[in-house]
PDB file of C-alpha atoms in Angstrom:
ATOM      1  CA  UNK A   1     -11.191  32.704 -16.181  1.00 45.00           C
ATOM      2  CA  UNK A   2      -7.598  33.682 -15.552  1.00 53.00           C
ATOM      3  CA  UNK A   3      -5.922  34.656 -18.742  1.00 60.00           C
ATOM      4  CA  UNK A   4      -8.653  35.337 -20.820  1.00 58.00           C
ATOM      5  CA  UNK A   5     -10.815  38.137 -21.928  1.00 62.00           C
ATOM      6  CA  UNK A   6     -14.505  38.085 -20.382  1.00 61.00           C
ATOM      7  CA  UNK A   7     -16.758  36.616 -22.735  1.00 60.00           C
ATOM      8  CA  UNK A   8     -14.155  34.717 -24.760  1.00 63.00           C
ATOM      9  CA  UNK A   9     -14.752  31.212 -25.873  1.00 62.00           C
ATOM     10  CA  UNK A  10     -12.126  28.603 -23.949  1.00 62.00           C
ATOM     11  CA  UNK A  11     -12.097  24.956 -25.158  1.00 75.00           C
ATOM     12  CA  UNK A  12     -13.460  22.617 -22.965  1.00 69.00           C
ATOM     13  CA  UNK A  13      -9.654  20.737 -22.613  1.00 71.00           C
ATOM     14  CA  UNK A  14      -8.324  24.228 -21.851  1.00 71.00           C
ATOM     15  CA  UNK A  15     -11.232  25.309 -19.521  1.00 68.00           C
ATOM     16  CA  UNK A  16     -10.604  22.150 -17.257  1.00 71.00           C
ATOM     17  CA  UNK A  17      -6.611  23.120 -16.568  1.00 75.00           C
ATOM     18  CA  UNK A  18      -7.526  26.125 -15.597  1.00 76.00           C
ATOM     19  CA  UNK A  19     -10.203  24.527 -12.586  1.00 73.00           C
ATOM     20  CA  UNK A  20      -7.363  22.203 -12.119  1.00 77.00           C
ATOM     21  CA  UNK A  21      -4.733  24.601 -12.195  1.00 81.00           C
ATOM     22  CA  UNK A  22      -6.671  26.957  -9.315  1.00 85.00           C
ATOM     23  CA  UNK A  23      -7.960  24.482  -7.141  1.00 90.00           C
ATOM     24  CA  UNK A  24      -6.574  24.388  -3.538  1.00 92.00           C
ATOM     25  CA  UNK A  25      -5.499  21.416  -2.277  1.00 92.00           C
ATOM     26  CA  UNK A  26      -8.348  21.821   0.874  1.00 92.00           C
ATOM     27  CA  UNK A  27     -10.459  21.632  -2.454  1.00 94.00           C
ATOM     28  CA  UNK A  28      -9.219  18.630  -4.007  1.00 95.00           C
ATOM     29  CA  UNK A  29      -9.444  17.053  -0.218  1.00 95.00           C
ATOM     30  CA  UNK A  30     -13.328  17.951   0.181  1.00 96.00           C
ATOM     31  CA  UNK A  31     -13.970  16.446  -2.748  1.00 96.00           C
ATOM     32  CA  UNK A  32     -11.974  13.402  -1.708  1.00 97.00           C
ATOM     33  CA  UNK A  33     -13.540  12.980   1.328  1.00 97.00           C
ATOM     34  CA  UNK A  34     -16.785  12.987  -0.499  1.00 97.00           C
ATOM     35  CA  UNK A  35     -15.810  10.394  -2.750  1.00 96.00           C
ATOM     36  CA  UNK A  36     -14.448   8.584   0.278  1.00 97.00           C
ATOM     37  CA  UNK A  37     -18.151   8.667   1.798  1.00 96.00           C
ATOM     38  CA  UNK A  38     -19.810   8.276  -1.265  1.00 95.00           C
ATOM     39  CA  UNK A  39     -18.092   4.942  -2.118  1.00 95.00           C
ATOM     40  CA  UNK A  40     -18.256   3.402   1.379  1.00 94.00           C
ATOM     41  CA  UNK A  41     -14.536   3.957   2.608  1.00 96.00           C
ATOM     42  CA  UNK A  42     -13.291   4.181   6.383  1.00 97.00           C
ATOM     43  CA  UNK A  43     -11.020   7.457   5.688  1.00 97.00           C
ATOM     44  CA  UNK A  44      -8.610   9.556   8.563  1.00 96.00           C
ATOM     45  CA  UNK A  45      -7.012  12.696   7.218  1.00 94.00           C
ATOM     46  CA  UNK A  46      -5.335  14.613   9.944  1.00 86.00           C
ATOM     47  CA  UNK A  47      -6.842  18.179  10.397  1.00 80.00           C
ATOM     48  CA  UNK A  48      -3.241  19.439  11.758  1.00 77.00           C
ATOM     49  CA  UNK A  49      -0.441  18.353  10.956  1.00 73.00           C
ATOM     50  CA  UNK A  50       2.208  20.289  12.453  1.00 77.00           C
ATOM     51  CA  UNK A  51       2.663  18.198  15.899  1.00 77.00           C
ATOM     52  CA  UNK A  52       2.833  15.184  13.153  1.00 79.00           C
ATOM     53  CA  UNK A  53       5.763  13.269  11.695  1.00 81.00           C
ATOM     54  CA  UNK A  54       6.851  15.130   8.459  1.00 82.00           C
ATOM     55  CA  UNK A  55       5.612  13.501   5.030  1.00 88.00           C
ATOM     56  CA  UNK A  56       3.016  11.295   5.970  1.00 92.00           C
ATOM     57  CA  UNK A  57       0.170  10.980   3.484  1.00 95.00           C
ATOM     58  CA  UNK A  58      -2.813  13.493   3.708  1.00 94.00           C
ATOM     59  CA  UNK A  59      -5.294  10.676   3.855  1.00 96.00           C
ATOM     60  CA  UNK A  60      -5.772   6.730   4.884  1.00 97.00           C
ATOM     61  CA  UNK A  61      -8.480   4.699   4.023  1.00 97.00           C
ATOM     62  CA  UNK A  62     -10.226   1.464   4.298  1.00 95.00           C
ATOM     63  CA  UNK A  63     -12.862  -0.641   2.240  1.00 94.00           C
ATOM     64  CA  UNK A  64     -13.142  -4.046   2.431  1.00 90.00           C
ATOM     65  CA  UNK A  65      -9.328  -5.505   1.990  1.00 89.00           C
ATOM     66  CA  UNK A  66      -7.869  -2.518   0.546  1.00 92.00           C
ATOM     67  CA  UNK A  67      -5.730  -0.578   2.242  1.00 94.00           C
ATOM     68  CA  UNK A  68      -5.275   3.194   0.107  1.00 96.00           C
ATOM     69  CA  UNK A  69      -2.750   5.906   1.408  1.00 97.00           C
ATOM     70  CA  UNK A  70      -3.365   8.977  -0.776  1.00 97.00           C
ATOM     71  CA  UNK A  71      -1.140  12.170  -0.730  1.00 96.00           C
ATOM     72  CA  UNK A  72      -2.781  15.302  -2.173  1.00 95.00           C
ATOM     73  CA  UNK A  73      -1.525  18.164  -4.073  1.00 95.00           C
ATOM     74  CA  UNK A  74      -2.680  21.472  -5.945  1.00 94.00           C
ATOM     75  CA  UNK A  75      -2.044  20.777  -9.958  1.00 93.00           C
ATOM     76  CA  UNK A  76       1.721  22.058 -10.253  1.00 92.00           C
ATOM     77  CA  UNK A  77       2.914  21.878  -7.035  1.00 93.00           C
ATOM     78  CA  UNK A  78       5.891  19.674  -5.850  1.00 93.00           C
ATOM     79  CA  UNK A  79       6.569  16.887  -3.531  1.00 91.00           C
ATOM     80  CA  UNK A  80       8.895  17.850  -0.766  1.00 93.00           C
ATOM     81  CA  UNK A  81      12.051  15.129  -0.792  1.00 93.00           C
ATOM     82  CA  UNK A  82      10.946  14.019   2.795  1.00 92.00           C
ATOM     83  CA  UNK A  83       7.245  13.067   1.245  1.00 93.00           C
ATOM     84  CA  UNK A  84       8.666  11.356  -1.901  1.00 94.00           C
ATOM     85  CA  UNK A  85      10.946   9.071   0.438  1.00 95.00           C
ATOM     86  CA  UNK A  86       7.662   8.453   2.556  1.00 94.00           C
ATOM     87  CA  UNK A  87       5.500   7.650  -0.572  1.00 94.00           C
ATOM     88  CA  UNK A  88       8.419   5.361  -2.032  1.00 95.00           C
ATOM     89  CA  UNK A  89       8.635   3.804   1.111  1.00 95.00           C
ATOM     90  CA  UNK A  90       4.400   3.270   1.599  1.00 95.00           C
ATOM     91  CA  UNK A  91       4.560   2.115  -1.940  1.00 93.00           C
ATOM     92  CA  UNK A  92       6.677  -1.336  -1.340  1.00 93.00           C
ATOM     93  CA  UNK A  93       4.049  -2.696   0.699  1.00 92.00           C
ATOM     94  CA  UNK A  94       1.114  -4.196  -0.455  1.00 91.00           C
ATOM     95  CA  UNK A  95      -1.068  -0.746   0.214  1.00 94.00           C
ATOM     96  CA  UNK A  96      -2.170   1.376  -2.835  1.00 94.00           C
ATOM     97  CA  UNK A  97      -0.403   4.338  -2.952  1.00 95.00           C
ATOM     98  CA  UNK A  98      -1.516   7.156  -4.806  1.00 96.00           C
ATOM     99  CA  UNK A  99      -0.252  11.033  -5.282  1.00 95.00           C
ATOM    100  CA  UNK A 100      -3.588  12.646  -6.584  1.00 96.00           C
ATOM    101  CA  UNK A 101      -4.054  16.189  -8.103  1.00 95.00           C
ATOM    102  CA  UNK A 102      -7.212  18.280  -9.141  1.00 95.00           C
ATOM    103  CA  UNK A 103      -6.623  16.479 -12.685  1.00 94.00           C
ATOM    104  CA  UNK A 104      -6.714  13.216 -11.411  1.00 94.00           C
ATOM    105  CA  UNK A 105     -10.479  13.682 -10.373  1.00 93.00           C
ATOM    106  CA  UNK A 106     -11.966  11.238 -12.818  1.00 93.00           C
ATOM    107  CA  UNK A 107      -9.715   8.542 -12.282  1.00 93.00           C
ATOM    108  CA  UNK A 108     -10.052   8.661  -8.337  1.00 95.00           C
ATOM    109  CA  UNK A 109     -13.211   8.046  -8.884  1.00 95.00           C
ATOM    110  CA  UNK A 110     -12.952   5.160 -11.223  1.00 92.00           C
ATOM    111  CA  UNK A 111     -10.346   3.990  -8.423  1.00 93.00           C
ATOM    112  CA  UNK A 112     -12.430   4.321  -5.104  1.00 95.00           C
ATOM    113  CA  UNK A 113     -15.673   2.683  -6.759  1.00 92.00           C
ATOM    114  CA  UNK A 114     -14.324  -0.495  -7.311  1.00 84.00           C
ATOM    115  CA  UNK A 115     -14.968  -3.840  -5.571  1.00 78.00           C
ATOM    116  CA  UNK A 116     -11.482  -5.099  -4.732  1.00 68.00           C
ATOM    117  CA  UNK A 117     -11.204  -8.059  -6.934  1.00 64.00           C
ATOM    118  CA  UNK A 118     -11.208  -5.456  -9.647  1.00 64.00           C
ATOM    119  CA  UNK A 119      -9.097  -3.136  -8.169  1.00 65.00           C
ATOM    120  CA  UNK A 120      -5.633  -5.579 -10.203  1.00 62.00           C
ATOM    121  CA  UNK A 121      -7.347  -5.003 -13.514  1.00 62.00           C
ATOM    122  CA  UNK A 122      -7.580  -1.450 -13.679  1.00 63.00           C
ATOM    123  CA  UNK A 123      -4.478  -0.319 -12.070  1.00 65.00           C
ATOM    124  CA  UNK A 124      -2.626  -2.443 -14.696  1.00 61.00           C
ATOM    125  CA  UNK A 125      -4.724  -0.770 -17.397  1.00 64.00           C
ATOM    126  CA  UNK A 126      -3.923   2.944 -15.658  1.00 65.00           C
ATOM    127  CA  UNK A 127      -0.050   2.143 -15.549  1.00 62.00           C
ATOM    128  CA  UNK A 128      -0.474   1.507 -19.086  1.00 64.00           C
ATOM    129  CA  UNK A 129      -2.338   4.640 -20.123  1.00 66.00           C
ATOM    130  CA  UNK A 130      -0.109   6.667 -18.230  1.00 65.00           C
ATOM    131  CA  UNK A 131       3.111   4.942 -19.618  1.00 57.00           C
ATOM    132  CA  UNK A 132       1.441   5.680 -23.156  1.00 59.00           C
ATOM    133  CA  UNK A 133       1.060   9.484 -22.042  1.00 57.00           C
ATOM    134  CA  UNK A 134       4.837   9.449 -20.600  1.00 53.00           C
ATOM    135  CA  UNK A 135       6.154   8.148 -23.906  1.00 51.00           C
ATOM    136  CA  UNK A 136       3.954  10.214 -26.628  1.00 49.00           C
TER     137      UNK A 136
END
């Protein structure tokens, strides 16, 4: 791994920010779209963007009465000022809104595998976890 002498011993904590931290973002969306497939979703993600209007979301998607718009993003990279105004915008409606990196894995799929009348529940307990993280 990056950083580190062959054959030394990396903690498993440490050893999954560095997969997060080189994963590409055409990574992160393969693996989304597999999720998306896996879990029964109705997902678009526009192949090229550059005849496209600036900031829109890298993916939409449809199960059942949820409506998800999710942007995607390599582990430290940031959010041009066009696609936060976008996202802030997407997020007023009633739509779930998501910007998802390669650490995010695990709870994208706790979030794409739910029925929607669960979907409430666990977003509230997620908002909460991440508050907790924010504050510590």
């Amino acid at each position: 791994m990056k950083g580190h002498l062959p054959g030394e011993v990396v903690a498993a904590d440490e050893a999954r920010r560095l997969a997060d931290d080189q994963m590409t973002e055409a990574e992160l969306s393969e693996q989304v779209r597999q999720l998306f497939k896996l879990f029964g979703w109705w997902a678009y993600h526009t192949h090229r963007s550059e005849h496209s209007e600036a900031g829109f979301p890298d993916w939409v998607a449809v199960r059942d009465t949820r409506l998800l718009f999710a942007e995607l993003k390599r582990q430290r990279a940031r959010m041009p000022r066009k696609q936060q105004e976008i996202i802030t915008r997407l997020g007023r409606t009633q739509a779930e809104v998501y910007v998802w990196r390669p650490s995010d894995l695990d709870h994208i799929v706790e979030l794409l595998r739910l029925p929607p009348r669960f979907i409430g529940a666990f977003l509230e307990k997620l908002a909460l976890m991440l508050y907790d993280i924010n504050v510590s």
